[in-house]
Structures are given as C-alpha cells and as structure tokens.
Amino acid sequence: MPAARNHPLRWRGFTRRWRTELGLAGAFVALRIVLGAVGGPSLLLIGSVAVVAVAAFVRAARQALLERLLDSRRLRRWEHNLALVAPERTPVPLEVEAYGFGERGALRVAGGATVTELAKCSEALAACFGAKAVRVGRHPDHAGVALVSVLMSDPLARPAPDWPWLRRPTTSLWEPVPLGVSEGGAPISISLPEHNLLLGGEPGAGKSGAINLLVAAAALDPLAQLWLLDGKLVELAAWRKAAVDSAGLDVWEAVELLRRVQSVMDSRYQLLLEAGLRKVKAGSGLHLVVVDELAHYLTGPDKKARDAFIEVLRDLVSRGRAAGIVVVVATQKPGSDVVPTSLRDLFGYRLAMRCSTAAASDTILGSGWATEGYSAASIDPATRGVGYLLHESGVPQLLRTHWLDDDAVDSLATRAARLGREFEDGQGDE
Ligand SMILES: Nc1ncnc2c1ncn2[C@@H]1O[C@H](COP(=O)(O)OP(=O)(O)OP(=O)(O)O)[C@@H](O)[C@H]1O
Ligand SMILES: [Mg+2]
C-alpha cells in the first residue's frame, strides 16, 4: 500500500538505522563545499581522499578495539569460572575464542593436575558458563594442555551430511569407513580390519542406521563377504541379496551360520600356518559378520541354544581378527545379562548411542566413563544417530552418524547384489 510505504515512522526507522552513514555523507559534502571554495580542485581531491581514509581507519580501529574488549571479557569469564570449579589447582587459559557453537579454548592444567581431572568438572563448568555442555579433550601432543569447548548450542542437532561413499561404485573394507561427523564437524571413520565393533543404545537410538553404513561398505567391496544375523528379521532384510548367508529369528539357525564362519576362520588359520604368516595380508577379502539384535539371541527360552550362540560368537570375536573376520554386534539391551564384561572387553570399538542410564552407557563403553563425563544417557533423545565412539585408546568421541534412508539402502543393496564377487574361501554365490 502506498500510504504505508511513505509512513513517517518508516522514514524515522530508516534514518535511525543509517544515521552514521548519513552523518558521514553530510560531513563529506559539507567539507567538499568548504575545500572547493577555499583551496580549488587539488585541495578538494586531497581532502576527499583524506576524509575517506580517516573514516575507514576509525571504523577498523573501533572494530579492533571492540574485539579486544570482548576477548578480554571472555578471558576474564573463563578465568573466573575455572577458579570456581577448580579453586585449588586452577588451569590457565592459553587462548580462548568464540566459534559457531559457543566458545573454545586451550588450557594449561596446573602443576600436578591432569586433563582427566579437569574433564570430571565439565558438568560444573557447563553450569558456570550457563552452557548446554562442556567438552574437555587432551591435546594430542601435550598431556598438560586441555582443549575445552563450551557449547551454547548443539552442533549435532543437524543431521550429518550424506554418506561420502554413497555414490561410489565399489569400496574396500581396508579403507576406513566413513561413519559420521564429530561435534567440531570433522569426519569420523572407522578402520574395520582387525577390529570388532559393539553398539548399544535404547530402541530408536540409531544402531541399525550405523550398521547400515558398515554393511553397505562391505556389500560394495567385491572381495568382502557379508554374514547377517537379523534378530528383528526386517532390519537387514534389504541386504540379504548381497550377503553370503543370513539368519533370522531362529537361534539354532543363527548358531549354524556362525559355525560356518568359524570353519572359514579355521581354514584361514590353516592357510596362514602353511604360509608362515601371522595374519591375513592387507587387501585380502574380509568377512563382516553382523548381529542385530544380540538380545534376541541371548534372552530366548532355549538355554542350550543361547549357550551355543555365545560360545561361537565369543570365539569369532576373540580369534577372528587375524583371520580377517570382523564382527559387529548391536544391542538395545545394554545390560550385563546380554553383554557380559568378558565379551564387551573383546571389542576394540564400542559405540554407545543414547542409553537410558549411565550404567547402560558404561556397559558398552567400559565402566568409569560415565563418571568422567562420557555418558550416552546425556544424549538428547531427539537427536537420533548420536553416540560416543570409543577406540581401544583415547577418550570416547561424540559423533552423529550418516543416515541412509530406505531408498538409498535399496539402491546400494541392488548395486551390491550385481557386483561380480571374487570370493577366496569357496563361499557365496559364485
Ligand atoms: N544418523 C541419523 N540421522 C538422522 N536420523 C536418524 C539417524 N539414525 C537414526 N535416525 C532416525 O531414528 C530412527 C531409528 O533409527 P534405528 O532404526 O537405526 O534405531 P535402532 O537403534 O536400530 O532402534 P531399534 O533398537 O528399535 O532397532 C530411524 O528410523 C531414523 O528416522
Ligand atoms: Mg535397530
């Protein structure tokens, strides 16, 4: 409406927003008139350039001053909060900066203190900062330097980008498989050879989503062989056409499948012995054995079947690595009845997705991590696919997995089923 467009309030808002620029333009025009009248065209030109230069300088200096003031205020706030949570042995901030999701800094821990000690104060620190969470990590090269992020918003609230291998015609399981992104946005991959992975988390946490990525990577590797145990019958159904063999709800059927893998493992060891090797050569075909959902196979009424299952699974997990057998197991019941410590400790990789309790999180990651601030019970239930990944060494790392929707799974599985496979162990469809 024209009347609204010319309303005096609109003009008042416009002049208030642009008052600095209008003032500068007015001063510039006035100066030009004065200089033009007093000193002629050359003085007018010099004067104009000088005015523009001074204006630019003042603006930059003001900006720099403002940033310095903000920096020193931020530093004072960090020092204050650190002194509150660690009054005896207060870490010293080396540098502190703002970034997309909050603030982060490198701190020198006090003499005699450790980064782990500081990590235990992360909840208290988050409360002092009024932040969503505080993450404390150790500098990769310096045990006395803590890398601390104060998160005002959740960087993992957004879904991870598309799986980087989505459009690859083929893959190799000897390459680290892209799994997701960290809180800092860095890509996170896992290297499957000589590793086994245990995943746990409450229903809907994103376990099958993570498993799909590993299964897709194996299915598209022309040398790899896929063995599927689908305790929920439909979770891995799309991949059956790309697998060597698969089992459903029947526990004895699952035991038979695992025994077949066991015999592949034994014959591989025989070949290694004859060749004087201690493990399979890099680049040779790997076997990926996936169990989704472990609780189904270990909580059924048939004790004999349960015992047989756990016995052969334990054997594959403990002896399979050197023979190129990789076992991935998921459970939505992370309790000691399903994942006894002796089994859990055989897994080099552990991924704890959202758990209902800190104890359940520790069942997957290992006891003690929750009290150090790494608890999957603190993951927001709304952000599915988020979990703590623990490698043999180091501290658990928070990540959000890539997600393959049904169409992506279907087209990857169809592509995988068409691959010409070159199996080495006389298994499969060739
Ligand atoms: N990485 C992810 N990004 C976005 N959404 C995800 C992600 N992972 C899972 N989801 C969402 O969460 C839902 C449940 O995921 P998923 O089936 O993997 O859970 P689950 O842990 O296997 O559950 P259950 O224990 O019942 O089998 C998915 O249908 C999807 O909508
Ligand atoms: Mg599932």
Coordinates of C-alpha atoms and ligand atoms in Angstrom, one line a residue:
M1 CA 0.0 0.0 0.0
P2 CA 1.5 3.4 -1.0
A3 CA 0.3 5.1 2.2
A4 CA 2.1 2.5 4.4
R5 CA 5.3 2.9 2.2
N6 CA 5.5 6.6 2.9
H7 CA 4.5 6.4 6.6
P8 CA 6.7 8.9 8.7
L9 CA 7.6 6.1 11.1
R10 CA 9.3 4.2 8.3
W11 CA 11.4 7.2 7.5
R12 CA 12.3 7.6 11.2
G13 CA 13.4 3.9 11.3
F14 CA 15.4 4.3 8.1
T15 CA 17.3 7.5 9.4
R16 CA 18.0 5.8 12.7
R17 CA 19.4 2.7 11.1
W18 CA 21.6 4.7 8.7
R19 CA 22.4 7.7 10.9
T20 CA 26.2 7.1 10.9
E21 CA 26.4 6.8 7.1
L22 CA 24.1 9.8 6.6
G23 CA 26.1 11.9 9.0
L24 CA 29.4 10.9 7.3
A25 CA 27.9 11.6 3.8
G26 CA 26.6 15.1 5.1
A27 CA 30.0 15.9 6.6
F28 CA 31.7 14.8 3.4
V29 CA 29.6 17.0 1.2
A30 CA 30.0 20.0 3.6
L31 CA 33.8 19.5 3.6
R32 CA 33.9 19.4 -0.2
I33 CA 32.0 22.6 -0.5
V34 CA 34.3 24.3 2.0
L35 CA 37.5 22.9 0.5
G36 CA 36.3 23.7 -3.1
A37 CA 35.6 27.3 -2.1
V38 CA 38.9 27.8 -0.2
G39 CA 41.6 25.8 -2.0
G40 CA 40.5 24.9 -5.5
P41 CA 40.3 21.4 -7.2
S42 CA 43.6 19.9 -6.0
L43 CA 42.9 20.6 -2.3
L44 CA 39.4 19.3 -2.9
L45 CA 40.8 15.9 -4.2
I46 CA 43.4 15.5 -1.3
G47 CA 40.8 16.5 1.2
S48 CA 38.2 14.0 -0.1
V49 CA 40.8 11.1 -0.1
A50 CA 41.9 12.0 3.5
V51 CA 38.3 12.0 4.7
V52 CA 37.6 8.6 3.2
A53 CA 40.9 7.2 4.7
V54 CA 40.1 8.6 8.2
A55 CA 36.6 7.2 8.1
A56 CA 37.9 3.7 7.1
F57 CA 40.6 3.9 9.8
V58 CA 38.2 4.9 12.5
R59 CA 35.8 2.1 11.6
A60 CA 38.6 -0.5 11.6
A61 CA 40.1 0.8 14.9
R62 CA 36.7 0.7 16.5
Q63 CA 36.1 -2.8 15.4
A64 CA 39.5 -4.0 16.6
L65 CA 39.0 -2.2 20.0
L66 CA 35.6 -3.8 20.4
E67 CA 37.1 -7.3 19.6
R68 CA 39.9 -6.7 22.1
L69 CA 37.4 -5.7 24.8
L70 CA 35.2 -8.8 24.1
D71 CA 38.3 -11.0 24.1
S72 CA 39.5 -9.8 27.5
R73 CA 36.0 -10.0 28.9
R74 CA 35.7 -13.6 27.6
L75 CA 39.1 -14.5 29.1
R76 CA 38.1 -13.0 32.5
R77 CA 34.9 -15.1 32.4
W78 CA 36.9 -18.3 31.7
E79 CA 39.4 -17.5 34.5
H80 CA 36.6 -16.8 36.9
N81 CA 34.7 -20.0 36.1
L82 CA 37.8 -22.2 36.1
A83 CA 38.7 -20.8 39.6
L84 CA 35.2 -21.6 40.8
V85 CA 35.3 -25.3 39.7
A86 CA 39.0 -25.9 40.4
P87 CA 40.0 -23.5 43.2
E88 CA 43.0 -25.5 44.3
R89 CA 44.6 -26.3 41.0
T90 CA 43.2 -23.7 38.6
P91 CA 44.1 -24.3 34.9
V92 CA 45.4 -21.3 33.0
P93 CA 43.7 -20.3 29.7
L94 CA 46.4 -20.1 26.9
E95 CA 43.9 -18.9 24.3
V96 CA 40.2 -18.6 24.1
E97 CA 38.0 -17.8 21.1
A98 CA 34.4 -17.7 20.0
Y99 CA 33.2 -20.1 17.3
G100 CA 30.0 -21.2 15.6
F101 CA 28.5 -23.2 18.5
G102 CA 29.9 -21.3 21.6
E103 CA 33.5 -20.8 22.8
R104 CA 36.6 -22.9 22.9
G105 CA 40.0 -22.6 24.5
A106 CA 43.3 -24.3 25.2
L107 CA 44.1 -24.5 28.9
R108 CA 47.3 -25.4 30.6
V109 CA 46.5 -27.6 33.6
A110 CA 48.0 -26.7 36.9
G111 CA 51.2 -28.4 38.1
G112 CA 50.4 -31.9 39.3
A113 CA 46.9 -31.9 37.8
T114 CA 45.7 -33.8 34.7
V115 CA 43.3 -33.2 31.9
T116 CA 41.2 -36.1 33.1
E117 CA 40.7 -34.3 36.4
L118 CA 39.5 -31.3 34.6
A119 CA 37.2 -33.4 32.5
K120 CA 35.4 -34.5 35.7
C121 CA 34.5 -30.9 36.3
S122 CA 32.8 -30.5 32.9
E123 CA 29.2 -30.5 34.3
A124 CA 30.1 -27.9 36.9
L125 CA 31.9 -25.8 34.3
A126 CA 28.8 -26.0 32.0
A127 CA 26.6 -24.8 34.8
C128 CA 29.0 -21.8 35.5
F129 CA 29.0 -20.8 31.8
G130 CA 25.2 -21.4 31.5
A131 CA 26.1 -23.6 28.6
K132 CA 24.4 -26.7 27.1
A133 CA 27.6 -28.8 27.7
V134 CA 31.3 -28.5 28.1
R135 CA 33.7 -31.0 26.4
V136 CA 37.2 -31.5 27.6
G137 CA 39.8 -33.3 25.5
R138 CA 43.5 -33.8 25.8
H139 CA 45.8 -32.1 23.3
P140 CA 47.2 -34.8 21.0
D141 CA 50.8 -33.8 21.6
H142 CA 50.8 -32.3 25.2
A143 CA 49.4 -34.1 28.2
G144 CA 49.2 -30.8 30.2
V145 CA 47.0 -29.0 27.7
A146 CA 43.3 -29.4 27.7
L147 CA 41.2 -28.5 24.7
V148 CA 37.9 -27.3 26.1
S149 CA 34.7 -26.4 24.1
V150 CA 31.8 -24.6 25.8
L151 CA 28.7 -25.5 23.7
M152 CA 25.9 -22.9 23.7
S153 CA 24.0 -24.9 21.1
D154 CA 24.3 -28.5 19.9
P155 CA 26.4 -28.9 16.8
L156 CA 25.0 -32.4 16.3
A157 CA 21.3 -31.2 16.3
R158 CA 21.6 -31.0 12.5
P159 CA 21.7 -34.4 10.6
A160 CA 25.1 -35.4 9.3
P161 CA 25.8 -34.8 5.6
D162 CA 25.3 -37.5 3.1
W163 CA 27.4 -40.6 3.4
P164 CA 30.6 -39.8 1.4
W165 CA 30.6 -43.3 -0.2
L166 CA 27.0 -43.1 -1.3
R167 CA 27.9 -42.8 -5.0
R168 CA 31.0 -45.0 -5.1
P169 CA 30.6 -47.9 -7.5
T170 CA 32.8 -50.1 -5.3
T171 CA 34.5 -49.8 -1.9
S172 CA 37.3 -51.6 0.0
L173 CA 36.9 -52.6 3.7
W174 CA 40.6 -52.0 4.1
E175 CA 39.9 -48.2 3.8
P176 CA 38.5 -46.5 6.9
V177 CA 34.7 -46.5 6.5
P178 CA 33.1 -43.0 7.0
L179 CA 30.7 -43.3 10.0
G180 CA 29.7 -39.7 10.8
V181 CA 30.8 -36.3 11.9
S182 CA 32.2 -35.0 15.2
E183 CA 30.9 -32.1 17.2
G184 CA 33.6 -30.0 15.5
G185 CA 32.2 -31.1 12.1
A186 CA 35.3 -33.3 11.4
P187 CA 34.6 -36.5 9.5
I188 CA 34.9 -39.7 11.6
S189 CA 35.8 -43.1 10.0
I190 CA 36.5 -46.5 11.5
S191 CA 39.0 -48.9 10.3
L192 CA 37.5 -52.4 10.3
P193 CA 40.4 -54.8 9.6
E194 CA 41.5 -56.4 12.9
H195 CA 38.6 -54.7 14.8
N196 CA 35.3 -55.7 16.1
L197 CA 32.5 -53.2 17.0
L198 CA 29.9 -53.3 19.7
L199 CA 27.0 -51.0 19.5
G200 CA 24.4 -50.4 22.2
G201 CA 21.6 -47.9 22.8
E202 CA 17.9 -47.7 23.6
P203 CA 15.3 -48.5 20.9
G204 CA 15.4 -46.0 18.1
A205 CA 18.8 -44.6 19.1
G206 CA 20.2 -45.2 15.6
K207 CA 22.1 -48.5 15.9
S208 CA 20.7 -50.0 12.7
G209 CA 21.4 -46.7 10.9
A210 CA 25.1 -47.0 11.9
I211 CA 25.1 -50.7 11.0
N212 CA 23.7 -50.0 7.5
L213 CA 26.8 -47.9 6.8
L214 CA 29.2 -50.7 7.6
V215 CA 27.1 -53.3 5.8
A216 CA 26.9 -51.0 2.7
A217 CA 30.7 -50.7 2.8
A218 CA 31.1 -54.4 2.9
A219 CA 28.4 -55.1 0.3
L220 CA 30.1 -52.9 -2.2
D221 CA 33.5 -54.4 -1.6
P222 CA 33.9 -57.0 -4.3
L223 CA 36.3 -59.0 -2.1
A224 CA 34.3 -58.9 1.2
Q225 CA 31.8 -61.4 2.4
L226 CA 28.7 -60.5 4.4
W227 CA 27.1 -62.7 7.0
L228 CA 23.9 -61.3 8.5
L229 CA 22.1 -62.3 11.7
D230 CA 18.9 -60.3 11.9
G231 CA 17.2 -60.8 15.3
K232 CA 14.5 -58.4 14.2
L233 CA 14.0 -60.0 10.8
V234 CA 13.4 -56.8 8.9
E235 CA 16.3 -54.5 10.0
L236 CA 18.8 -56.0 7.5
A237 CA 16.4 -57.5 5.0
A238 CA 17.4 -55.2 2.2
W239 CA 21.0 -56.5 2.3
R240 CA 20.2 -60.3 2.2
K241 CA 20.6 -60.3 -1.6
A242 CA 24.2 -59.1 -1.2
A243 CA 25.1 -61.4 1.7
V244 CA 26.8 -64.8 1.6
D245 CA 24.3 -66.1 4.1
S246 CA 21.8 -64.8 6.6
A247 CA 19.8 -66.0 9.6
G248 CA 16.6 -64.7 11.1
L249 CA 14.8 -65.3 14.4
D250 CA 15.7 -68.9 14.9
V251 CA 18.6 -69.1 17.3
W252 CA 19.8 -72.5 16.1
E253 CA 19.8 -71.2 12.5
A254 CA 22.0 -68.3 13.8
V255 CA 24.3 -70.8 15.6
E256 CA 24.7 -72.8 12.4
L257 CA 25.6 -69.7 10.4
L258 CA 28.2 -68.6 13.0
R259 CA 29.7 -72.1 12.9
R260 CA 30.1 -71.8 9.1
V261 CA 32.0 -68.6 9.7
Q262 CA 34.0 -70.4 12.3
S263 CA 35.0 -73.1 9.9
V264 CA 36.1 -70.4 7.4
M265 CA 38.2 -68.9 10.1
D266 CA 39.8 -72.2 11.0
S267 CA 40.7 -73.0 7.4
R268 CA 42.1 -69.5 7.0
Y269 CA 44.3 -70.1 10.1
Q270 CA 45.5 -73.4 8.5
L271 CA 46.5 -71.5 5.3
L272 CA 48.2 -68.8 7.4
L273 CA 50.1 -71.5 9.2
E274 CA 51.2 -73.1 6.0
A275 CA 52.3 -69.8 4.5
G276 CA 54.2 -68.8 7.7
L277 CA 52.0 -65.7 8.2
R278 CA 50.5 -64.4 11.4
K279 CA 47.6 -62.6 9.9
V280 CA 45.9 -62.1 6.5
K281 CA 47.6 -59.8 4.1
A282 CA 46.3 -56.3 3.7
G283 CA 43.9 -56.1 0.7
S284 CA 42.7 -59.7 1.0
G285 CA 39.0 -60.4 1.4
L286 CA 37.4 -59.7 4.8
H287 CA 34.4 -61.3 6.3
L288 CA 31.9 -59.0 8.0
V289 CA 29.6 -60.7 10.5
V290 CA 26.7 -58.5 11.7
V291 CA 24.4 -59.4 14.6
D292 CA 21.4 -57.1 15.0
E293 CA 19.9 -57.7 17.7
L294 CA 22.1 -59.6 20.2
A295 CA 19.5 -59.6 23.0
H296 CA 17.2 -61.7 20.8
Y297 CA 19.7 -64.5 20.6
L298 CA 20.8 -64.3 24.2
T299 CA 17.5 -64.0 26.1
G300 CA 15.4 -66.7 24.4
P301 CA 13.9 -69.7 26.4
D302 CA 16.3 -72.3 25.0
K303 CA 19.4 -72.3 27.2
K304 CA 21.3 -74.8 25.1
A305 CA 20.9 -72.6 22.0
R306 CA 21.9 -69.4 24.0
D307 CA 25.0 -71.1 25.3
A308 CA 25.9 -72.4 21.9
F309 CA 25.4 -68.9 20.4
I310 CA 27.5 -67.1 22.9
E311 CA 30.3 -69.7 22.7
V312 CA 30.7 -69.5 19.0
L313 CA 30.3 -65.7 18.9
R314 CA 32.9 -65.3 21.6
D315 CA 35.3 -67.5 19.6
L316 CA 34.8 -65.4 16.5
V317 CA 35.3 -62.1 18.3
S318 CA 38.4 -63.3 20.2
R319 CA 40.1 -65.3 17.4
G320 CA 38.7 -63.8 14.2
R321 CA 40.8 -60.6 13.8
A322 CA 43.9 -62.1 12.4
A323 CA 41.9 -64.3 10.0
G324 CA 40.2 -61.2 8.6
I325 CA 36.8 -61.8 10.4
V326 CA 35.2 -58.6 11.6
V327 CA 32.3 -58.9 14.0
V328 CA 29.7 -56.1 14.5
V329 CA 27.1 -56.6 17.2
A330 CA 24.3 -54.4 18.2
T331 CA 22.0 -54.5 21.3
Q332 CA 19.2 -52.4 22.6
K333 CA 19.6 -54.0 26.0
P334 CA 23.0 -52.9 27.2
G335 CA 22.9 -54.9 30.4
S336 CA 25.4 -57.4 31.8
D337 CA 23.0 -60.3 31.1
V338 CA 23.3 -59.5 27.3
V339 CA 26.8 -58.1 27.2
P340 CA 29.0 -59.6 30.0
T341 CA 32.2 -57.7 30.6
S342 CA 34.3 -60.6 29.3
L343 CA 32.5 -60.3 25.9
R344 CA 32.5 -56.5 25.9
D345 CA 36.2 -56.2 26.5
L346 CA 36.9 -58.2 23.3
F347 CA 35.5 -55.4 21.2
G348 CA 38.1 -52.8 20.1
Y349 CA 35.5 -50.4 19.0
R350 CA 32.4 -49.5 21.1
L351 CA 29.7 -47.2 20.1
A352 CA 27.2 -46.1 22.8
M353 CA 24.2 -44.4 21.3
R354 CA 21.5 -42.8 23.5
C355 CA 21.1 -45.0 26.6
S356 CA 18.5 -44.7 29.3
T357 CA 21.0 -44.8 32.2
A358 CA 24.7 -44.0 32.8
A359 CA 25.2 -47.7 33.9
A360 CA 23.9 -48.9 30.5
S361 CA 26.3 -46.5 28.8
D362 CA 29.2 -47.9 30.8
T363 CA 28.1 -51.4 29.9
I364 CA 29.1 -50.6 26.3
L365 CA 32.0 -48.1 26.7
G366 CA 33.5 -49.7 29.8
S367 CA 33.0 -48.8 33.5
G368 CA 34.1 -45.4 34.7
W369 CA 33.5 -43.4 31.5
A370 CA 30.1 -42.0 32.7
T371 CA 31.6 -40.6 35.9
E372 CA 34.3 -38.9 33.7
G373 CA 31.5 -37.1 31.8
Y374 CA 31.2 -39.5 28.8
S375 CA 27.7 -40.9 29.3
A376 CA 25.3 -41.8 26.5
A377 CA 22.5 -41.1 28.9
S378 CA 23.1 -37.4 28.4
I379 CA 22.5 -37.6 24.7
D380 CA 19.3 -35.7 23.6
P381 CA 16.7 -38.4 22.7
A382 CA 15.6 -36.1 19.8
T383 CA 18.9 -36.3 18.0
R384 CA 19.0 -39.8 16.7
G385 CA 22.2 -41.3 15.4
V386 CA 24.3 -39.6 18.0
G387 CA 26.7 -41.7 20.1
Y388 CA 30.0 -41.9 21.9
L389 CA 32.6 -43.9 19.9
L390 CA 35.5 -45.4 21.8
H391 CA 38.6 -46.7 20.2
E392 CA 41.0 -49.0 22.1
S393 CA 42.9 -46.0 23.3
G394 CA 41.8 -42.4 23.8
V395 CA 38.6 -41.0 25.2
P396 CA 35.1 -41.5 23.8
Q397 CA 34.3 -39.2 20.9
L398 CA 30.8 -37.8 20.3
L399 CA 29.6 -38.2 16.7
R400 CA 26.4 -38.2 14.6
T401 CA 26.3 -41.0 12.1
H402 CA 25.5 -40.5 8.4
W403 CA 22.0 -41.7 7.6
L404 CA 20.9 -43.9 4.7
D405 CA 17.2 -43.7 4.0
D406 CA 15.2 -46.6 2.7
D407 CA 15.7 -45.6 -1.0
A408 CA 19.5 -45.2 -0.5
V409 CA 19.7 -48.6 1.2
D410 CA 17.7 -50.2 -1.6
S411 CA 19.7 -48.8 -4.4
L412 CA 23.0 -49.6 -2.7
A413 CA 21.9 -53.1 -1.9
T414 CA 20.7 -53.6 -5.5
R415 CA 24.1 -52.3 -6.8
A416 CA 25.9 -54.5 -4.4
A417 CA 24.0 -57.6 -5.4
R418 CA 25.1 -57.1 -9.0
L419 CA 28.8 -56.9 -8.2
G420 CA 30.9 -59.7 -9.6
R421 CA 32.4 -61.1 -6.4
E422 CA 35.7 -62.9 -6.1
F423 CA 35.4 -65.0 -3.0
E424 CA 38.5 -66.6 -1.8
D425 CA 37.0 -69.2 0.6
G426 CA 34.7 -71.0 -1.7
Q427 CA 31.6 -69.4 -0.1
G428 CA 28.8 -67.4 -1.6
D429 CA 27.0 -67.2 -4.8
E430 CA 29.8 -67.7 -7.3
Ligands
LIG1 N1 22.1 -40.7 11.9 C1 20.8 -40.4 11.9 N2 20.4 -39.3 11.4 C2 19.1 -39.0 11.3 N3 18.1 -39.8 11.8 C3 18.5 -41.0 12.3 C4 19.9 -41.4 12.3 N4 19.9 -42.6 12.9 C5 18.6 -42.9 13.1 N5 17.8 -42.0 12.8 C6 16.3 -42.0 12.9 O1 16.0 -42.8 14.0 C7 15.1 -43.9 13.6 C8 15.6 -45.1 14.4 O2 16.9 -45.5 14.0 P1 17.3 -47.0 14.0 O3 16.3 -47.9 13.4 O4 18.7 -47.0 13.5 O5 17.4 -47.2 15.6 P2 17.8 -48.5 16.4 O6 18.7 -48.1 17.5 O7 18.3 -49.6 15.5 O8 16.4 -49.0 17.0 P3 15.9 -50.5 17.5 O9 16.7 -50.8 18.7 O10 14.5 -50.3 17.7 O11 16.3 -51.4 16.4 C9 15.3 -44.0 12.1 O12 14.2 -44.5 11.5 C10 15.6 -42.6 11.7 O13 14.4 -41.9 11.5
MG2 MG 17.7 -51.5 15.0

